[in-house]
Short mmCIF file of C-alpha atoms in Angstrom, two decimals:
data_model
loop_
_atom_site.label_atom_id
_atom_site.label_comp_id
_atom_site.label_asym_id
_atom_site.label_seq_id
_atom_site.Cartn_x
_atom_site.Cartn_y
_atom_site.Cartn_z
CA MET A 176 -25.64 15.68 49.79
CA LYS A 177 -27.63 18.94 49.63
CA SER A 178 -31.19 18.90 48.29
CA PHE A 179 -30.93 20.39 44.82
CA ALA A 180 -32.83 20.93 41.56
CA PHE A 181 -31.51 21.25 38.03
CA VAL A 182 -32.92 23.99 35.81
CA PHE A 183 -32.33 24.46 32.08
CA PRO A 184 -31.91 27.82 30.29
CA GLY A 185 -33.84 28.96 27.22
CA GLN A 186 -33.22 31.19 24.25
CA GLY A 187 -30.66 33.95 24.76
CA SER A 188 -27.89 31.96 26.47
CA GLN A 189 -26.48 30.56 23.21
CA SER A 190 -22.99 31.42 21.97
CA VAL A 191 -20.61 30.10 19.33
CA GLY A 192 -18.37 27.45 20.89
CA MET A 193 -20.60 27.03 23.94
CA LEU A 194 -19.72 23.33 24.27
CA ASP A 195 -15.94 23.79 23.94
CA GLY A 196 -15.54 23.71 27.74
CA TRP A 197 -16.41 20.01 27.73
CA GLY A 198 -13.35 19.23 25.59
CA ASP A 199 -13.75 15.98 23.68
CA HIS A 200 -16.00 14.33 26.29
CA PRO A 201 -17.51 11.25 24.62
CA VAL A 202 -20.98 11.89 26.09
CA VAL A 203 -21.09 15.34 24.48
CA ALA A 204 -19.94 13.93 21.14
CA GLU A 205 -22.63 11.24 21.31
CA THR A 206 -25.32 13.82 22.18
CA LEU A 207 -24.31 15.94 19.19
CA ARG A 208 -24.44 12.88 16.91
CA GLU A 209 -27.93 12.00 18.14
CA ALA A 210 -29.22 15.52 17.55
CA SER A 211 -27.57 15.73 14.13
CA ASP A 212 -29.21 12.45 13.08
CA ALA A 213 -32.60 13.63 14.35
CA LEU A 214 -32.38 16.97 12.53
CA GLY A 215 -30.51 15.83 9.42
CA GLU A 216 -27.74 18.40 9.80
CA ASN A 217 -24.39 18.88 11.51
CA VAL A 218 -25.36 20.40 14.86
CA ALA A 219 -21.79 20.17 16.23
CA GLN A 220 -20.48 22.34 13.40
CA LEU A 221 -23.25 24.92 13.89
CA ILE A 222 -22.46 25.21 17.62
CA GLN A 223 -18.69 25.19 17.21
CA GLU A 224 -18.34 27.49 14.20
CA GLY A 225 -21.58 29.48 14.03
CA PRO A 226 -21.61 32.09 12.66
CA LYS A 227 -23.25 33.98 15.51
CA GLU A 228 -26.03 35.19 13.17
CA ALA A 229 -26.95 31.61 12.23
CA LEU A 230 -26.99 30.56 15.88
CA ALA A 231 -29.26 33.51 16.71
CA LEU A 232 -31.97 32.38 14.24
CA THR A 233 -34.84 31.06 16.34
CA THR A 234 -35.07 27.87 14.28
CA ASN A 235 -31.44 27.15 15.19
CA THR A 236 -31.31 28.64 18.68
CA GLN A 237 -34.02 26.44 20.12
CA PRO A 238 -32.52 23.09 18.99
CA VAL A 239 -28.93 24.03 19.94
CA MET A 240 -29.97 25.17 23.42
CA LEU A 241 -31.87 21.91 23.88
CA VAL A 242 -28.76 19.95 22.86
CA ALA A 243 -26.44 21.99 25.10
CA GLY A 244 -28.66 21.48 28.15
CA VAL A 245 -29.03 17.74 27.54
CA ALA A 246 -25.26 17.39 26.97
CA ALA A 247 -24.48 19.03 30.33
CA TRP A 248 -27.06 16.80 32.05
CA ARG A 249 -25.61 13.65 30.51
CA VAL A 250 -22.05 14.58 31.48
CA TRP A 251 -23.21 15.20 35.06
CA ASN A 252 -24.65 11.69 35.16
CA ALA A 253 -21.70 10.08 33.38
CA GLU A 254 -19.34 11.63 35.96
CA GLY A 255 -21.34 10.16 38.86
CA GLY A 256 -23.37 13.23 39.79
CA ALA A 257 -26.28 12.65 42.18
CA ALA A 258 -29.91 12.86 41.05
CA PRO A 259 -31.74 16.15 41.64
CA VAL A 260 -34.97 16.30 43.64
CA ALA A 261 -36.76 18.04 40.76
CA LEU A 262 -36.24 19.72 37.38
CA ALA A 263 -37.54 22.81 35.58
CA GLY A 264 -36.67 24.74 32.44
CA HIS A 265 -37.17 28.37 31.41
CA SER A 266 -39.41 28.45 28.31
CA LEU A 267 -37.61 26.28 25.75
CA GLY A 268 -35.56 24.86 28.64
CA GLU A 269 -38.63 22.90 29.73
CA TYR A 270 -37.99 20.55 26.80
CA SER A 271 -34.44 19.90 28.07
CA ALA A 272 -35.93 19.17 31.51
CA LEU A 273 -38.38 16.69 29.97
CA VAL A 274 -35.53 14.90 28.18
CA ALA A 275 -33.55 14.79 31.45
CA SER A 276 -36.60 13.32 33.18
CA GLY A 277 -37.02 10.65 30.49
CA VAL A 278 -40.39 11.95 29.24
CA LEU A 279 -38.94 12.63 25.77
CA THR A 280 -35.88 11.25 24.04
CA LEU A 281 -33.48 13.73 22.47
CA ALA A 282 -34.38 12.26 19.07
CA GLN A 283 -38.05 13.15 19.74
CA ALA A 284 -37.39 16.54 21.30
CA ALA A 285 -35.01 18.02 18.70
CA PRO A 286 -37.48 17.97 15.76
CA LEU A 287 -40.32 19.09 18.08
CA VAL A 288 -38.32 22.10 19.24
CA ARG A 289 -37.36 23.01 15.67
CA LEU A 290 -41.03 22.81 14.62
CA ARG A 291 -41.98 24.96 17.65
CA ALA A 292 -39.38 27.56 16.64
CA ALA A 293 -40.45 27.64 12.99
CA ALA A 294 -44.14 27.87 13.91
CA MET A 295 -43.44 30.75 16.32
CA GLN A 296 -41.51 32.61 13.64
CA GLU A 297 -44.28 32.11 11.08
CA ALA A 298 -47.08 33.14 13.48
CA VAL A 299 -46.15 36.83 13.41
CA PRO A 300 -44.34 38.50 10.47
CA VAL A 301 -40.86 39.80 11.37
CA GLY A 302 -41.03 43.43 12.46
CA THR A 303 -44.68 43.41 13.54
CA GLY A 304 -44.08 41.87 16.97
CA ALA A 305 -41.77 42.95 19.79
CA MET A 306 -40.61 42.17 23.31
CA ALA A 307 -39.12 44.35 26.05
CA ALA A 308 -37.69 43.78 29.52
CA ILE A 309 -39.15 45.98 32.24
CA LEU A 310 -36.69 46.46 35.10
CA GLY A 311 -37.22 47.85 38.59
CA MET A 312 -40.98 47.40 38.78
CA GLU A 313 -43.10 44.76 40.48
CA ALA A 314 -45.06 42.42 38.22
CA SER A 315 -48.55 43.59 39.21
CA LYS A 316 -47.73 47.15 38.08
CA VAL A 317 -46.32 45.83 34.78
CA ILE A 318 -49.56 43.90 34.15
CA ALA A 319 -51.62 47.02 34.91
CA GLY A 320 -49.41 49.15 32.63
CA CYS A 321 -49.83 46.68 29.76
CA ALA A 322 -53.62 46.81 30.18
CA GLU A 323 -53.53 50.62 30.15
CA ALA A 324 -51.35 50.69 27.01
CA ALA A 325 -53.60 48.21 25.15
CA ALA A 326 -56.73 50.15 26.15
CA SER A 327 -55.25 53.38 24.76
CA PHE A 328 -55.73 52.01 21.21
CA GLY A 329 -59.51 51.96 21.70
CA PRO A 330 -62.12 49.20 21.56
CA GLY A 331 -61.78 46.48 18.94
CA THR A 332 -58.07 47.15 18.41
CA SER A 333 -55.76 44.41 17.14
CA GLU A 334 -52.88 45.84 19.19
CA VAL A 335 -51.74 43.48 21.95
CA VAL A 336 -49.26 43.76 24.82
CA GLU A 337 -48.94 41.30 27.71
CA ALA A 338 -46.58 40.37 30.54
CA VAL A 339 -45.06 37.08 29.38
CA ASN A 340 -41.92 36.27 31.44
CA PHE A 341 -41.93 36.75 35.20
CA ASN A 342 -38.17 36.39 35.64
CA ASP A 343 -37.58 37.86 39.09
CA PRO A 344 -39.64 40.03 41.47
CA ILE A 345 -38.72 43.25 39.64
CA GLN A 346 -37.90 42.00 36.13
CA THR A 347 -40.78 41.17 33.81
CA VAL A 348 -40.69 40.76 30.04
CA ILE A 349 -43.59 42.03 27.94
CA ALA A 350 -44.54 41.01 24.39
CA GLY A 351 -47.07 41.81 21.70
CA THR A 352 -47.47 43.97 18.62
CA LYS A 353 -44.68 46.52 18.17
CA ALA A 354 -46.88 49.61 18.56
CA ALA A 355 -48.45 48.29 21.77
CA VAL A 356 -45.11 47.22 23.27
CA ASP A 357 -43.66 50.67 22.50
CA LYS A 358 -46.68 52.31 24.13
CA ALA A 359 -46.42 50.04 27.19
CA CYS A 360 -42.74 50.97 27.57
CA GLU A 361 -43.74 54.67 27.64
CA VAL A 362 -46.53 54.05 30.15
CA LEU A 363 -44.35 51.90 32.42
CA LYS A 364 -41.41 54.30 32.42
CA ALA A 365 -43.80 57.13 33.30
CA SER A 366 -45.17 54.94 36.12
CA GLY A 367 -41.74 54.41 37.68
CA ALA A 368 -40.02 51.52 35.89
CA LYS A 369 -36.25 51.97 36.04
CA ARG A 370 -35.73 50.78 32.49
CA ALA A 371 -37.69 49.42 29.53
CA LEU A 372 -35.29 47.60 27.23
CA PRO A 373 -36.38 46.41 23.77
CA LEU A 374 -35.14 42.84 23.23
CA PRO A 375 -33.43 41.70 20.00
CA VAL A 376 -35.91 38.92 19.22
CA SER A 377 -37.72 37.97 16.04
CA ALA A 378 -41.18 37.22 17.48
CA PRO A 379 -43.36 38.07 20.53
CA PHE A 380 -42.78 34.76 22.33
CA HIS A 381 -45.26 33.51 24.95
CA SER A 382 -47.88 36.11 24.02
CA SER A 383 -51.39 35.29 22.81
CA LEU A 384 -50.11 36.08 19.28
CA MET A 385 -48.35 32.70 19.43
CA LYS A 386 -51.66 30.78 19.46
CA PRO A 387 -51.35 29.72 15.75
CA ALA A 388 -47.88 28.33 16.52
CA ALA A 389 -49.25 26.47 19.52
CA GLU A 390 -51.89 24.78 17.36
CA LYS A 391 -49.15 23.40 15.05
CA LEU A 392 -47.21 22.24 18.09
CA ARG A 393 -50.29 20.54 19.52
CA GLU A 394 -50.68 18.55 16.30
CA ALA A 395 -47.07 17.42 16.42
CA LEU A 396 -47.26 16.54 20.13
CA ALA A 397 -50.27 14.32 19.50
CA GLY A 398 -48.07 12.02 17.44
CA VAL A 399 -45.26 11.77 20.01
CA SER A 400 -45.20 9.01 22.62
CA LEU A 401 -44.33 10.35 26.10
CA ALA A 402 -42.96 8.30 28.99
CA ALA A 403 -43.72 8.90 32.68
CA PRO A 404 -41.21 11.32 34.26
CA ALA A 405 -38.45 9.67 36.30
CA ILE A 406 -37.85 13.00 38.10
CA PRO A 407 -40.63 15.58 38.77
CA VAL A 408 -40.64 18.51 36.32
CA VAL A 409 -42.23 21.80 37.45
CA ASN A 410 -43.80 23.30 34.33
CA ASN A 411 -43.87 26.98 33.33
CA VAL A 412 -47.51 27.51 32.51
CA ASP A 413 -49.20 26.09 35.64
CA VAL A 414 -46.21 25.80 38.02
CA ALA A 415 -47.35 22.19 38.38
CA VAL A 416 -45.85 18.71 38.18
CA CYS A 417 -47.65 16.47 35.66
CA SER A 418 -47.10 12.73 35.29
CA ASP A 419 -49.91 12.01 32.82
CA ALA A 420 -48.83 12.15 29.15
CA ASP A 421 -51.90 14.08 27.98
CA ALA A 422 -51.46 16.65 30.77
CA ILE A 423 -47.80 17.15 29.78
CA ARG A 424 -48.79 17.62 26.12
CA GLU A 425 -51.49 20.13 27.09
CA ALA A 426 -49.05 22.10 29.27
CA LEU A 427 -46.50 22.28 26.43
CA TYR A 428 -49.22 23.44 24.04
CA ARG A 429 -50.35 26.24 26.40
CA GLN A 430 -46.76 27.16 27.28
CA ALA A 431 -46.21 28.36 23.71
CA PHE A 432 -48.71 31.21 24.18
CA GLY A 433 -48.72 31.42 27.99
CA ALA A 434 -46.46 33.27 30.40
CA VAL A 435 -43.27 31.81 31.84
CA ARG A 436 -43.95 31.96 35.59
CA TRP A 437 -40.31 31.57 36.58
CA VAL A 438 -40.50 33.28 39.99
CA GLU A 439 -43.22 30.82 41.02
CA CYS A 440 -41.31 27.86 39.52
CA VAL A 441 -38.30 28.64 41.71
CA GLN A 442 -40.56 29.08 44.74
CA ALA A 443 -42.20 25.72 43.96
CA LEU A 444 -38.78 24.06 43.87
CA LYS A 445 -37.96 25.55 47.28
CA ALA A 446 -41.30 24.27 48.60
CA ARG A 447 -40.08 20.75 47.68
CA GLY A 448 -37.19 21.17 50.08
CA VAL A 449 -34.63 22.34 47.54
CA THR A 450 -31.82 24.53 48.94
CA HIS A 451 -29.60 24.69 45.82
CA ILE A 452 -30.64 25.35 42.22
CA VAL A 453 -28.13 24.37 39.55
CA GLU A 454 -28.40 25.75 36.02
CA CYS A 455 -27.58 22.98 33.56
CA GLY A 456 -26.36 24.34 30.21
CA PRO A 457 -24.67 27.44 28.79
CA GLY A 458 -24.56 30.65 30.79
CA LYS A 459 -25.48 31.70 34.31
CA VAL A 460 -28.71 33.62 33.71
CA LEU A 461 -30.95 31.37 35.81
CA ALA A 462 -28.34 31.07 38.57
CA GLY A 463 -28.40 34.87 38.84
CA LEU A 464 -32.21 35.01 38.87
CA THR A 465 -32.32 32.39 41.65
CA LYS A 466 -30.57 34.70 44.11
CA ARG A 467 -32.84 37.60 43.22
CA ILE A 468 -35.98 35.49 43.60
CA ASP A 469 -35.00 34.07 46.99
CA PRO A 470 -31.72 35.02 48.73
CA GLU A 471 -31.98 31.86 50.88
CA LEU A 472 -31.46 29.70 47.79
CA VAL A 473 -27.98 28.99 46.46
CA GLY A 474 -27.58 29.29 42.67
CA ALA A 475 -24.88 27.51 40.69
CA ALA A 476 -24.21 26.54 37.07
CA VAL A 477 -22.82 23.53 35.17
CA PHE A 478 -21.54 24.43 31.71
CA ASP A 479 -18.02 22.95 31.49
CA THR A 480 -15.73 20.51 33.32
CA ALA A 481 -14.53 23.12 35.85
CA SER A 482 -18.03 24.32 36.81
CA LEU A 483 -19.20 20.68 37.09
CA ALA A 484 -16.44 19.96 39.62
CA GLU A 485 -17.37 23.15 41.55
CA ALA A 486 -21.05 22.17 41.62
CA ARG A 487 -20.26 18.67 42.89
CA GLU A 488 -18.18 20.17 45.69
CA LEU A 489 -20.90 22.70 46.55
CA LEU A 490 -23.57 20.00 46.76
CA ALA A 491 -21.50 17.44 48.71
#
């Protein structure tokens, strides 16, 4: 058996019918029932029927992506899949990783994730924040360009723009107030970025503007009992593995307004001896990033019965 890690995707990989590839697998049905009970609504119907616009609302996207990741993980185990060496999740995906590791139950995580989503949406009025993906430029230059753009508004400004997702060596996402993000896009394109793509999101996730949301999340986390992880989870904010409950809570709190250091997370997994990184949940975004971060690593995905069989064969 190859040495592998499971990673869980975040917001953006959702789609209507994204669990259809599992057919009527009883583990998926049970996972949907658990989440529906925890949230007091029919999660299966939302995922299966949408509409797309409802699924794209942050307060829905975050819980459904959690459920989809956990469902794939549970099917893997139910079908006799081997245990990974470590786990990680991109942004929201970290909650799926914590459920997979046994730190949180799905019944605990689903309401937490919905609260996180609602608090993030409330922290910055729609239309005043923005995010953009900067392609074809190394991260250090993106950070410098953001600083230059923010400084252009003069001292004491409330305009903010920061590098918030380090997705691969030449793809970094920036976030902040709309005017500052627009300015940073201008500055970065003039400095040599291949593209600066505005993202269709409703809030500037992982920026310092999310601090009010993080405070609400911290309050909620204080009332949740966490178990010790059964499998190490590499977190986003420190690229560290925590086993202490308070340290895990603190990392989740800071993750809400801190950058997703995904390049370093993947490198940390490799440093643990991992040769294969398997994306667990809808889409293949993280599998694609894996190859761009380190060509020596093999990326795969598990999102339906066929891809699960392929992954098992790959890892044998």
